[in-house]
Short mmCIF file of C-alpha atoms in Angstrom, two decimals:
data_model
loop_
_atom_site.label_atom_id
_atom_site.label_comp_id
_atom_site.label_asym_id
_atom_site.label_seq_id
_atom_site.Cartn_x
_atom_site.Cartn_y
_atom_site.Cartn_z
CA MET A 1 41.76 17.50 -35.29
CA LEU A 2 39.78 14.36 -36.03
CA GLU A 3 37.26 16.20 -38.16
CA TYR A 4 39.63 18.19 -40.38
CA CYS A 5 42.77 16.08 -40.70
CA SER A 6 43.07 14.39 -44.11
CA ASP A 7 45.71 11.87 -42.94
CA SER A 8 43.77 8.81 -41.76
CA SER A 9 46.73 7.28 -39.90
CA LEU A 10 47.16 10.52 -37.93
CA ARG A 11 43.42 10.65 -37.17
CA LYS A 12 43.58 7.04 -35.94
CA MET A 13 46.57 7.81 -33.72
CA PHE A 14 44.82 10.79 -32.12
CA TYR A 15 41.59 8.80 -31.71
CA ASP A 16 43.42 5.89 -30.05
CA ARG A 17 45.37 8.19 -27.72
CA GLN A 18 42.25 10.11 -26.79
CA ASN A 19 40.47 6.88 -25.87
CA GLN A 20 43.38 5.76 -23.68
CA ILE A 21 43.19 8.78 -21.38
CA GLY A 22 42.53 7.59 -17.86
CA SER A 23 43.48 3.99 -18.54
CA GLN A 24 47.25 4.06 -18.89
CA GLY A 25 50.34 5.40 -17.16
CA GLU A 26 50.24 7.84 -14.28
CA TYR A 27 46.62 8.81 -15.05
CA ASP A 28 45.26 5.25 -14.96
CA ASN A 29 41.93 5.55 -13.13
CA ARG A 30 40.67 1.99 -13.54
CA GLU A 31 41.34 0.92 -9.95
CA LEU A 32 39.72 4.09 -8.61
CA ILE A 33 36.66 3.54 -10.78
CA GLN A 34 36.35 -0.06 -9.54
CA THR A 35 36.54 1.20 -5.96
CA LEU A 36 33.86 3.82 -6.60
CA LEU A 37 31.57 1.24 -8.22
CA SER A 38 32.05 -1.16 -5.32
CA LEU A 39 31.29 1.57 -2.78
CA SER A 40 28.20 2.63 -4.72
CA GLN A 41 26.99 -0.98 -4.74
CA GLU A 42 27.73 -1.33 -1.01
CA LYS A 43 25.83 1.88 -0.26
CA ALA A 44 22.83 0.59 -2.20
CA HIS A 45 22.83 -2.67 -0.23
CA LEU A 46 23.14 -0.83 3.09
CA LEU A 47 20.13 1.30 2.15
CA GLY A 48 18.08 -1.77 1.24
CA TYR A 49 18.32 -1.65 -2.54
CA GLU A 50 19.21 -4.59 -4.75
CA ASN A 51 21.86 -2.61 -6.64
CA ALA A 52 23.17 0.88 -7.31
CA GLY A 53 20.97 1.35 -10.36
CA GLU A 54 17.84 0.65 -8.34
CA ARG A 55 18.97 3.16 -5.69
CA LEU A 56 19.60 5.85 -8.31
CA LEU A 57 16.24 5.26 -9.99
CA SER A 58 14.37 5.48 -6.68
CA THR A 59 14.36 9.29 -6.88
CA THR A 60 13.24 9.47 -10.51
CA MET A 61 9.84 9.16 -12.15
CA ALA A 62 10.62 5.57 -13.16
CA LYS A 63 11.36 4.50 -9.55
CA HIS A 64 12.42 0.95 -10.51
CA PRO A 65 14.51 -0.75 -13.24
CA GLU A 66 11.53 -2.83 -14.38
CA LYS A 67 9.60 0.33 -15.26
CA VAL A 68 12.53 1.53 -17.36
CA LYS A 69 12.77 -1.84 -19.09
CA GLN A 70 9.02 -1.85 -19.81
CA PHE A 71 9.17 1.72 -21.15
CA LEU A 72 12.02 0.83 -23.52
CA GLU A 73 10.25 -2.31 -24.72
CA ASP A 74 7.04 -0.34 -25.38
CA LEU A 75 9.01 2.35 -27.19
CA GLN A 76 10.77 -0.27 -29.29
CA ASN A 77 7.46 -1.90 -30.27
CA LYS A 78 5.88 1.43 -31.20
CA ALA A 79 8.92 2.47 -33.21
CA LYS A 80 8.99 -0.89 -34.97
CA GLU A 81 5.29 -0.63 -35.88
CA LYS A 82 5.78 2.89 -37.24
CA ALA A 83 8.86 1.85 -39.21
CA GLN A 84 6.92 -1.05 -40.72
CA GLN A 85 4.11 1.32 -41.74
CA GLU A 86 6.58 3.71 -43.34
CA LYS A 87 8.30 0.83 -45.12
CA GLU A 88 4.97 -0.23 -46.63
CA LEU A 89 4.24 3.35 -47.74
CA LEU A 90 7.62 3.56 -49.45
CA LYS A 91 7.09 0.21 -51.15
CA GLU A 92 3.75 1.41 -52.50
CA ALA A 93 5.23 4.71 -53.66
CA PHE A 94 8.14 3.17 -55.56
CA HIS A 95 6.61 0.00 -56.99
#
């Protein structure tokens, strides 16, 4: 519907309604989600973790949130360096 409808007001209405599923009326899941998040956090504390994210990462290759953060920072720096190199190549090619 959203992809093929030419009426922008109709697309907006469908988009808005689609994004309200689970947050209004009889299907409002917000309280349930808050309960699940609280229980997940409590479980993490009971198992000796600082938070739920740390508990979930403990079984992955990263093991700890700091490793994930460091990986993303390294990736960002490498991508930025490469983008800068490509920018310079394009400048040279078009000037």
